[in-house]
């Protein structure tokens, strides 16, 4: 059974998910805001939360990645404990995604040959998400 990744952002989920949708050429994501959720009179929704993203999802190469904004007043820690691994047997696809995600981000290791891969690299994108890239089948 696959593991879905859930990423929280600090008010910029819409920008992040639209960016990732363009990088991975996915369908335009459906976005539900906190304001679209059924109201609960016991917990009135703060005005600043109404347009924040409650939930959205992308399917990236067969994996579901889900996103939401952190609700106002809840703590937010920018993705320092999350790594997403992008694996592809198509070297050109791997290079393209690496290049696009590095735009505005920080490359930790350029794509290069390692003992386990013909091309491995890592970076942190402009949203603070850590990525690893591997060329191959993922059998190792």
Coordinates of C-alpha atoms in Angstrom, one line a residue:
X1 CA 0.0 0.0 0.0
X2 CA 1.4 3.4 -0.9
X3 CA 2.3 6.0 1.6
X4 CA 0.8 9.5 0.9
X5 CA 2.7 12.5 1.9
X6 CA 0.9 15.4 3.5
X7 CA 2.6 18.8 3.5
X8 CA 1.5 21.8 5.6
X9 CA 2.3 25.4 4.6
X10 CA 2.0 28.8 6.3
X11 CA -0.6 30.4 4.2
X12 CA 0.9 29.8 0.7
X13 CA -0.4 26.3 -0.1
X14 CA -2.2 27.5 -3.2
X15 CA 1.0 28.9 -4.6
X16 CA 2.9 25.8 -3.7
X17 CA 0.4 23.3 -5.2
X18 CA 0.1 25.3 -8.4
X19 CA 3.9 25.4 -8.7
X20 CA 4.2 21.6 -8.1
X21 CA 1.3 20.9 -10.6
X22 CA 3.2 22.8 -13.3
X23 CA 6.6 21.1 -12.5
X24 CA 5.1 17.6 -12.7
X25 CA 2.5 18.4 -15.5
X26 CA -0.4 17.2 -13.4
X27 CA -4.1 18.1 -13.7
X28 CA -5.1 21.4 -12.1
X29 CA -5.8 20.5 -8.5
X30 CA -9.2 20.9 -6.8
X31 CA -8.8 23.1 -3.8
X32 CA -11.1 23.2 -0.7
X33 CA -10.7 26.2 1.5
X34 CA -11.6 26.3 5.2
X35 CA -14.4 28.7 4.3
X36 CA -16.0 26.0 2.1
X37 CA -16.2 23.5 5.0
X38 CA -19.6 23.2 6.7
X39 CA -19.9 25.8 9.4
X40 CA -19.9 24.8 13.1
X41 CA -21.6 27.4 15.3
X42 CA -19.6 26.2 18.3
X43 CA -16.3 27.1 16.5
X44 CA -16.8 30.1 14.3
X45 CA -14.2 30.4 11.5
X46 CA -11.9 33.4 11.8
X47 CA -12.0 35.7 8.9
X48 CA -8.3 35.2 8.1
X49 CA -8.9 31.4 7.7
X50 CA -11.7 31.5 5.1
X51 CA -9.5 31.6 2.0
X52 CA -6.7 29.3 3.4
X53 CA -6.4 25.9 1.8
X54 CA -8.0 23.2 4.0
X55 CA -7.1 20.3 1.5
X56 CA -5.9 19.7 -1.9
X57 CA -4.1 16.8 -3.6
X58 CA -1.8 16.1 -6.5
X59 CA -1.0 12.7 -8.1
X60 CA 2.7 12.9 -8.9
X61 CA 3.9 9.8 -10.9
X62 CA 1.4 7.6 -9.2
X63 CA 1.9 9.0 -5.6
X64 CA -0.6 11.1 -3.8
X65 CA 0.8 14.2 -2.2
X66 CA -1.7 16.2 -0.1
X67 CA -1.4 19.8 1.0
X68 CA -3.0 22.2 3.5
X69 CA -2.4 25.5 5.2
X70 CA -1.8 25.5 8.9
X71 CA -4.9 26.8 10.7
X72 CA -4.3 30.3 12.2
X73 CA -2.9 30.0 15.7
X74 CA -1.5 26.5 15.2
X75 CA 2.3 26.1 15.2
X76 CA 4.1 25.9 11.9
X77 CA 7.5 24.3 11.2
X78 CA 8.7 24.6 7.7
X79 CA 9.3 21.1 6.2
X80 CA 12.7 20.5 7.9
X81 CA 11.8 16.9 8.7
X82 CA 10.3 15.9 5.4
X83 CA 12.1 14.6 2.4
X84 CA 10.4 13.6 -0.8
X85 CA 12.1 11.2 -3.2
X86 CA 11.6 11.5 -6.9
X87 CA 12.6 8.4 -8.8
X88 CA 12.6 8.1 -12.6
X89 CA 14.0 5.8 -15.2
X90 CA 13.9 8.7 -17.6
X91 CA 17.1 10.7 -17.1
X92 CA 15.7 13.7 -19.1
X93 CA 12.6 13.8 -16.9
X94 CA 14.8 13.6 -13.8
X95 CA 17.0 16.5 -15.0
X96 CA 13.9 18.6 -15.9
X97 CA 12.2 18.2 -12.5
X98 CA 15.5 18.8 -10.7
X99 CA 16.1 22.0 -12.6
X100 CA 12.5 23.3 -12.1
X101 CA 12.5 22.6 -8.4
X102 CA 15.9 24.2 -7.9
X103 CA 14.6 27.5 -9.2
X104 CA 14.5 29.8 -6.2
X105 CA 15.7 27.0 -4.0
X106 CA 19.1 25.7 -2.8
X107 CA 20.9 22.7 -4.4
X108 CA 22.6 20.6 -1.8
X109 CA 24.1 18.1 -4.3
X110 CA 24.0 18.5 -8.0
X111 CA 22.8 15.5 -10.1
X112 CA 25.8 13.1 -10.3
X113 CA 26.7 9.5 -10.5
X114 CA 26.9 7.6 -7.2
X115 CA 27.5 4.0 -6.3
X116 CA 23.7 3.3 -6.3
X117 CA 22.6 5.6 -9.1
X118 CA 23.6 6.9 -12.5
X119 CA 22.2 10.3 -11.3
X120 CA 21.5 11.3 -7.7
X121 CA 21.0 14.8 -6.4
X122 CA 19.3 16.7 -3.6
X123 CA 17.9 20.2 -3.1
X124 CA 15.6 22.3 -0.9
X125 CA 12.9 24.0 -3.1
X126 CA 11.8 27.6 -2.6
X127 CA 9.1 26.4 -0.2
X128 CA 11.6 24.7 2.2
X129 CA 10.7 21.2 1.1
X130 CA 13.7 18.8 0.9
X131 CA 13.9 16.6 -2.3
X132 CA 16.1 13.7 -3.3
X133 CA 16.4 12.5 -6.9
X134 CA 17.4 9.0 -8.1
X135 CA 17.7 7.7 -11.7
X136 CA 16.8 4.1 -11.9
X137 CA 14.2 1.5 -10.9
X138 CA 14.5 2.0 -7.1
X139 CA 15.5 -1.7 -6.6
X140 CA 18.4 -0.7 -4.4

